[in-house]
mmCIF file of C-alpha atoms in Angstrom:
data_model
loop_
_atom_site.group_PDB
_atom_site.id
_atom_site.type_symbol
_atom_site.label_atom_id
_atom_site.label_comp_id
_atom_site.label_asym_id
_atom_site.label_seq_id
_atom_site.Cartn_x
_atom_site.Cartn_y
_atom_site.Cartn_z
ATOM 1 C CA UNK A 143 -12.428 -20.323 6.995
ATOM 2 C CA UNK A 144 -9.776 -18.447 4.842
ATOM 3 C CA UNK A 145 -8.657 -15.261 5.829
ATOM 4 C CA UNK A 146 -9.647 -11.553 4.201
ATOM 5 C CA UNK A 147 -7.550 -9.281 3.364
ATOM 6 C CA UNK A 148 -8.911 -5.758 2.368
ATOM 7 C CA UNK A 149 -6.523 -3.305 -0.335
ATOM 8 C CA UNK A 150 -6.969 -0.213 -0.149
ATOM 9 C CA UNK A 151 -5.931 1.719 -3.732
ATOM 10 C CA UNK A 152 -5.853 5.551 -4.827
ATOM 11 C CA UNK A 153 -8.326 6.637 -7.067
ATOM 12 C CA UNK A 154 -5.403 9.809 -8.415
ATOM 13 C CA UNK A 155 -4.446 9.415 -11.914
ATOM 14 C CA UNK A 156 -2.125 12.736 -11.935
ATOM 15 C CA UNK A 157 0.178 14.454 -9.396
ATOM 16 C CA UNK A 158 2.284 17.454 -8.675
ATOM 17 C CA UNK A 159 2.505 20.751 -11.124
ATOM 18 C CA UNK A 160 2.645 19.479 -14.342
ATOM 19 C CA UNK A 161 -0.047 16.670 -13.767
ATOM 20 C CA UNK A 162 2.165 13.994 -14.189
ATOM 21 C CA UNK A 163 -0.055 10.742 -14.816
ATOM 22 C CA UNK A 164 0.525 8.101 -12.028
ATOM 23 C CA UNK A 165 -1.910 5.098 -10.561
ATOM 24 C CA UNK A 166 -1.756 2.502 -8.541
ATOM 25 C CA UNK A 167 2.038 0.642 -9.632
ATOM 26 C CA UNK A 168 1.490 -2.356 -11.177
ATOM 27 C CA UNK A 169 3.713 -4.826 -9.690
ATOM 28 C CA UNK A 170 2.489 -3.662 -6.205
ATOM 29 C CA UNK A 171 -0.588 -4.431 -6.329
ATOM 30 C CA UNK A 172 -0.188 -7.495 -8.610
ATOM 31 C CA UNK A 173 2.672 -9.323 -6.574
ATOM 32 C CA UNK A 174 0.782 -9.519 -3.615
ATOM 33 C CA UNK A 175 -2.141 -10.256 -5.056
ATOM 34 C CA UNK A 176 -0.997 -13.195 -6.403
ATOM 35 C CA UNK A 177 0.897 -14.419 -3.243
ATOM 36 C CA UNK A 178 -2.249 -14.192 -1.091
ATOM 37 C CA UNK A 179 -4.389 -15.896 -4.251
ATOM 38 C CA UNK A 180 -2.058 -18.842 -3.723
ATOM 39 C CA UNK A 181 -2.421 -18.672 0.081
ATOM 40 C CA UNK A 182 -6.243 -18.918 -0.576
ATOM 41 C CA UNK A 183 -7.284 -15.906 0.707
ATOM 42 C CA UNK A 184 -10.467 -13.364 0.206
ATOM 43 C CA UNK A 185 -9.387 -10.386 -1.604
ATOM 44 C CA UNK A 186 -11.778 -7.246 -1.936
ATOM 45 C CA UNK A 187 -10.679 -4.026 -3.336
ATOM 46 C CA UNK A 188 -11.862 -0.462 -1.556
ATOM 47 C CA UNK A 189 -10.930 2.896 -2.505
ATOM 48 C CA UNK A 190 -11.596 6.497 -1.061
ATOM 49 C CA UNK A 191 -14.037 7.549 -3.977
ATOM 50 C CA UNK A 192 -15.058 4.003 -5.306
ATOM 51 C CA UNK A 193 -13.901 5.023 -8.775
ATOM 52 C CA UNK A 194 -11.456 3.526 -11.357
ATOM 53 C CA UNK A 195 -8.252 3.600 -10.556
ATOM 54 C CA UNK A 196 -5.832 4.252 -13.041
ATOM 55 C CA UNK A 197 -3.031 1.432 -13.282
ATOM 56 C CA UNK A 198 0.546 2.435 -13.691
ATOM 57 C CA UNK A 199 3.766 0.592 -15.064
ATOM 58 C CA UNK A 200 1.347 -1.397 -17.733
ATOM 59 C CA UNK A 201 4.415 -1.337 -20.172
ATOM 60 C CA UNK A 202 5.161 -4.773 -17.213
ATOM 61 C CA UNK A 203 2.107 -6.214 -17.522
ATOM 62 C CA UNK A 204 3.780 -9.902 -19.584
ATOM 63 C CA UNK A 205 5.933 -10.318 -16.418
ATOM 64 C CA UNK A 206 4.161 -13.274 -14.819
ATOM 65 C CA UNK A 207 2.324 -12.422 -12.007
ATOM 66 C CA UNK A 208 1.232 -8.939 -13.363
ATOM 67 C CA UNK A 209 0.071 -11.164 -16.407
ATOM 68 C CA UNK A 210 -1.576 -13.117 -13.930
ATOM 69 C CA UNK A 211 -3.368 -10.565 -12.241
ATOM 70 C CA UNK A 212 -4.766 -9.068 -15.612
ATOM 71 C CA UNK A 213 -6.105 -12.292 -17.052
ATOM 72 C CA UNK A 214 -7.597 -14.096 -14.215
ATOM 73 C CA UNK A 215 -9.650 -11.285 -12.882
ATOM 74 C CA UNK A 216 -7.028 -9.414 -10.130
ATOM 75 C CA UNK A 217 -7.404 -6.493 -12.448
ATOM 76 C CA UNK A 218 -10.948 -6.603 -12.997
ATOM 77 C CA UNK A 219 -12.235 -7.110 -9.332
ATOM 78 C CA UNK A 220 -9.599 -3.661 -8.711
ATOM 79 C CA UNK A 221 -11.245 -1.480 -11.060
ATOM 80 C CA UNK A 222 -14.582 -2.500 -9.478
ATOM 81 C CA UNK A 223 -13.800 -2.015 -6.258
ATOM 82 C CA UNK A 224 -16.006 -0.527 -3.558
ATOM 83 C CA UNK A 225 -16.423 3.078 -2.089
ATOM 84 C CA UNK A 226 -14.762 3.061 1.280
ATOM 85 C CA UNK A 227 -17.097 4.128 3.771
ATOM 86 C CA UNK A 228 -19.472 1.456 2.399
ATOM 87 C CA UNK A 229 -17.260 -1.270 3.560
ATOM 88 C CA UNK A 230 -17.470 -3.382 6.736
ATOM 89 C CA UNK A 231 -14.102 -3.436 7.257
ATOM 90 C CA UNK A 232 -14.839 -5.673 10.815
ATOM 91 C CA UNK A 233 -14.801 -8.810 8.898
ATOM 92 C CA UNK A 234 -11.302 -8.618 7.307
ATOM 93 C CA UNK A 235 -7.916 -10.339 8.894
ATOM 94 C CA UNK A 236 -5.719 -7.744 7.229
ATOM 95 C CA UNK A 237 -5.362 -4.429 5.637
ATOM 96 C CA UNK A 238 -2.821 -3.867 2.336
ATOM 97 C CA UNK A 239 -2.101 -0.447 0.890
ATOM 98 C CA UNK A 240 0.289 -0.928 -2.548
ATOM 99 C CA UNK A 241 1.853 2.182 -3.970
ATOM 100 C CA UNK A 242 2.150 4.487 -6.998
ATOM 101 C CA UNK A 243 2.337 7.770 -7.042
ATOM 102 C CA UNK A 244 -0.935 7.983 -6.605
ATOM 103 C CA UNK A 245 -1.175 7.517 -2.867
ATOM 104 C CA UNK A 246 0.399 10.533 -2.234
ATOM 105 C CA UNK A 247 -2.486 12.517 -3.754
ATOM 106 C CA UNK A 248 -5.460 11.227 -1.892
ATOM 107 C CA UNK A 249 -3.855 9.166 1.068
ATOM 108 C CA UNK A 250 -1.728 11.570 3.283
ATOM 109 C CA UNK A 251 -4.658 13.403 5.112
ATOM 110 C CA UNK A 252 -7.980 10.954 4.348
ATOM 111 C CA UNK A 253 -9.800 11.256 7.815
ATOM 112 C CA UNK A 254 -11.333 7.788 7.110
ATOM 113 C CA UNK A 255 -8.567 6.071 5.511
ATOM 114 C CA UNK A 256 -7.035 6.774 8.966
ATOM 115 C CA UNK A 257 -9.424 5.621 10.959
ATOM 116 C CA UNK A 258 -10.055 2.456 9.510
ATOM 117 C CA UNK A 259 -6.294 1.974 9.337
ATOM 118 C CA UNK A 260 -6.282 2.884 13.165
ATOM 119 C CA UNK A 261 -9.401 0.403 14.004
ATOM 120 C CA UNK A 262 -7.005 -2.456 12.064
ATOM 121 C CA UNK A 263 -3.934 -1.925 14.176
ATOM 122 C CA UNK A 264 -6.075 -1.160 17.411
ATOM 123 C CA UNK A 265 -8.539 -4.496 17.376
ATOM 124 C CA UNK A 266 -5.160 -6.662 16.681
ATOM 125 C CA UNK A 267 -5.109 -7.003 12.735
ATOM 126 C CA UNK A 268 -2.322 -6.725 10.523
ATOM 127 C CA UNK A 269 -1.185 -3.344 8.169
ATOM 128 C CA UNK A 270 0.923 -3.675 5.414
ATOM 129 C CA UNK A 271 1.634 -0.957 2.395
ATOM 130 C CA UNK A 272 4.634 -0.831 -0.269
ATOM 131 C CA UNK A 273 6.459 2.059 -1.460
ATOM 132 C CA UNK A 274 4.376 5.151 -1.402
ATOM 133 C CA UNK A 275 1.373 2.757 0.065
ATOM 134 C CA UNK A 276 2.769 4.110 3.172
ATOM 135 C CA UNK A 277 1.870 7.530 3.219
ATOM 136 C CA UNK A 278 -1.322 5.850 4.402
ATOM 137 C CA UNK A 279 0.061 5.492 7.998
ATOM 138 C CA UNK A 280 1.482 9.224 8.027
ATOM 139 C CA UNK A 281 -0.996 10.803 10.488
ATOM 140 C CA UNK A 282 -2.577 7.736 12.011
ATOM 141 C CA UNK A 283 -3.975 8.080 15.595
ATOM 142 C CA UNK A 284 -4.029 5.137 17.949
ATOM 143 C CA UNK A 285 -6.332 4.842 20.784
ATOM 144 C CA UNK A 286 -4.010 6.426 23.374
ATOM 145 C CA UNK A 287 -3.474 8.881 20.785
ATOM 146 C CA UNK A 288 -0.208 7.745 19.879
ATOM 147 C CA UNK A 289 1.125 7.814 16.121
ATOM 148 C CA UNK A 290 0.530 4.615 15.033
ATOM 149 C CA UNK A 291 4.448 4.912 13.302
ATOM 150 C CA UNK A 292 6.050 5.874 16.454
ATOM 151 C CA UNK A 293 8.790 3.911 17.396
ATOM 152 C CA UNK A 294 8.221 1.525 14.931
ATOM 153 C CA UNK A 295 10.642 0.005 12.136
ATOM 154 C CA UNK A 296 9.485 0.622 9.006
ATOM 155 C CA UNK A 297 10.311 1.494 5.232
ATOM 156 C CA UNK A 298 9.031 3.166 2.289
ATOM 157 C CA UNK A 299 10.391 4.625 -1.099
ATOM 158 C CA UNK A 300 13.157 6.414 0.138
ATOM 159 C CA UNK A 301 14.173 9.691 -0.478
ATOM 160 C CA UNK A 302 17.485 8.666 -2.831
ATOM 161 C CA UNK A 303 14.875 7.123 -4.867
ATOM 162 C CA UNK A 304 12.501 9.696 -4.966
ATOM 163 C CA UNK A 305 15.588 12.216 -5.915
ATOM 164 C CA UNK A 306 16.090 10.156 -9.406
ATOM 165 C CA UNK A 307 12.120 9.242 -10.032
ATOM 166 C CA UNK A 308 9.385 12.315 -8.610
ATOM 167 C CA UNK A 309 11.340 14.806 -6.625
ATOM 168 C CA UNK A 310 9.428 17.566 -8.713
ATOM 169 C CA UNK A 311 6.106 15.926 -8.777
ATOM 170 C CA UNK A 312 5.124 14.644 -5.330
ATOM 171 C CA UNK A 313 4.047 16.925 -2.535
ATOM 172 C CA UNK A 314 6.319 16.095 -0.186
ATOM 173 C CA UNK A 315 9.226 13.282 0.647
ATOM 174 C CA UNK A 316 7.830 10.199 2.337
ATOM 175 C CA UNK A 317 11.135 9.121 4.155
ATOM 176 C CA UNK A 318 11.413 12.404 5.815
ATOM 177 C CA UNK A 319 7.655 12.790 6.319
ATOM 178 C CA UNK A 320 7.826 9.172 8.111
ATOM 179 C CA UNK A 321 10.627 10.197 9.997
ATOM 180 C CA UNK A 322 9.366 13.307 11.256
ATOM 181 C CA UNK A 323 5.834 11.292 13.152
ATOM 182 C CA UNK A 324 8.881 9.271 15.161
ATOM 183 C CA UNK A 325 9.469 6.392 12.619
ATOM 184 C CA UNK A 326 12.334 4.233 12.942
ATOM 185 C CA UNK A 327 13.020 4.704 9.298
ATOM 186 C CA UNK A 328 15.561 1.507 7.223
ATOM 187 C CA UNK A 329 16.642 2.328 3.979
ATOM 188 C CA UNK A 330 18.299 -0.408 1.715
ATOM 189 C CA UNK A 331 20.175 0.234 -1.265
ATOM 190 C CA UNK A 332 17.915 1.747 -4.066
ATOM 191 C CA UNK A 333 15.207 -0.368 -6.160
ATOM 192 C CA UNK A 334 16.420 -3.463 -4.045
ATOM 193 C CA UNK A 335 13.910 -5.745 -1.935
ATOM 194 C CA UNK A 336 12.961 -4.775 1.587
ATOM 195 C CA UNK A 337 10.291 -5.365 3.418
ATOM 196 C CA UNK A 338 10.022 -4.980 7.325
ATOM 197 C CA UNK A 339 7.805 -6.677 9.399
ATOM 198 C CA UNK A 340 7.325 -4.854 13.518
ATOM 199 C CA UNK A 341 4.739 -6.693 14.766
ATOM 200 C CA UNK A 342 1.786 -6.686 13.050
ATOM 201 C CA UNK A 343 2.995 -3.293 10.897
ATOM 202 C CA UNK A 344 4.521 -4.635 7.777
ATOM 203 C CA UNK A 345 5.814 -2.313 5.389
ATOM 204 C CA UNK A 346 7.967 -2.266 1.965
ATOM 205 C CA UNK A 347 10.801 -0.259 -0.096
ATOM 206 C CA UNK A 348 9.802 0.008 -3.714
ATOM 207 C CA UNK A 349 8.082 -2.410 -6.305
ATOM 208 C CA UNK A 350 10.894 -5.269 -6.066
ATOM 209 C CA UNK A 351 9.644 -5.170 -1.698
ATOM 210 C CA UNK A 352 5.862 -5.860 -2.786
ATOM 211 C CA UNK A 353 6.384 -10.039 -2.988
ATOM 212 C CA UNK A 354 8.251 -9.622 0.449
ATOM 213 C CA UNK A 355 5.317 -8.075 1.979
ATOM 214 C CA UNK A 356 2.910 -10.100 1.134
ATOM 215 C CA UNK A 357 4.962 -13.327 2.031
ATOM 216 C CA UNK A 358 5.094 -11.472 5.588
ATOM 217 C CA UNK A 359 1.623 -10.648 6.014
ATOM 218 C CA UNK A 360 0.958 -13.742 4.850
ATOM 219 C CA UNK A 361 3.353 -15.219 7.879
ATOM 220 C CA UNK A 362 1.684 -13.489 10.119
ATOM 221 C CA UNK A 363 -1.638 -14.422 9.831
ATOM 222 C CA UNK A 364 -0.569 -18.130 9.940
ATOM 223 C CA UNK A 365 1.354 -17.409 13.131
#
């Protein structure tokens, strides 16, 4: 049988005081999508609200595996994705948050987006999330009520990036937020590839880590 793999996208199309339009970042949900395609996967698409979600960074949609996503369906099966709380999320192998902007509108406090996240890490699944995707983890509660970050190495768009792309717009800075819930927090140089893999907790930079976490996720569940 071929493993299932469940994203997980925002539904926020603007952010911060002066509505800034934002969506789920092209490449990062694109780049993975393709990797697992090729790995033969099942891939559905949930959000919080079930809605459209707005796409971000279309001005990259002729670089190949965005143009790949768009024209073979990626994009389509996205925007009709399902509401999540009418998802059996039991079934899937893995859980995959990409990034935007966008998650930090509707993802930092979600009390089912945590839970579900939780029930993935608890029953022995695998997480993964890319760039702002990780917000998603901030205020995830084990089963022995630990963070579900705590002690763990992981990365996300860092704050030096943040200070020369959304400083003014998002609600707080992911890197320090992270940090503060006892993540053990590795920043590379900025816009450069880095993904992280602790255990089954896979997480990614910026939009050039997306491929990297995929290809890890991907490792894992062949392990």
């Amino acid at each position: 049988m071929s493993k299932k793999i469940l994203f997980i996208v925002s539904n926020a199309s603007f952010i911060g005081p002066n509505n800034r339009q934002t969506g789920v970042f092209l490449d990062e949900v694109a780049h993975p999508y393709v990797e697992f395609d090729d790995a033969h996967y099942q891939i559905d698409f949930a959000s919080i609200t079930g809605g459209v979600p707005a796409v971000d960074n279309l001005t990259a949609s002729e670089e190949s595996s965005n143009a790949r996503f768009i024209k073979d369906g990626g994009l389509a099966k996205m925007q009709h994705n399902r509401k999540l709380a009418d998802v059996d999320t039991s079934g899937y192998d893995a859980v995959f948050v990409p990034g935007g902007l966008a998650p930090m509108v509707d993802m930092p406090e979600d009390p089912l987006l945590k839970k579900v996240i939780a029930d993935f890490y608890d029953s022995g699944r695998i997480v993964g999330a890319v760039c702002h995707g990780p917000v998603s983890l901030l205020n995830v509660k084990l089963s022995d009520g630990s963070y579900l970050i705590a002690g763990k190495n992981i990365t996300s768009f860092t704050n030096e990036e943040e200070d020369n792309y959304a400083k003014n717009d998002v609600p707080f800075e992911l890197e320090t937020a992270l940090t503060n819930q006892g993540a053990k927090f590795h920043a590379a140089a900025p816009w450069s590839s880095n993904s992280i893999a602790d255990g089954r907790l896979v997480t990614g930079q910026n939009p050039a880590s997306a491929k990297g976490v995929a290809q890890k996720m991907i490792a894992l569940m062949g392990a």
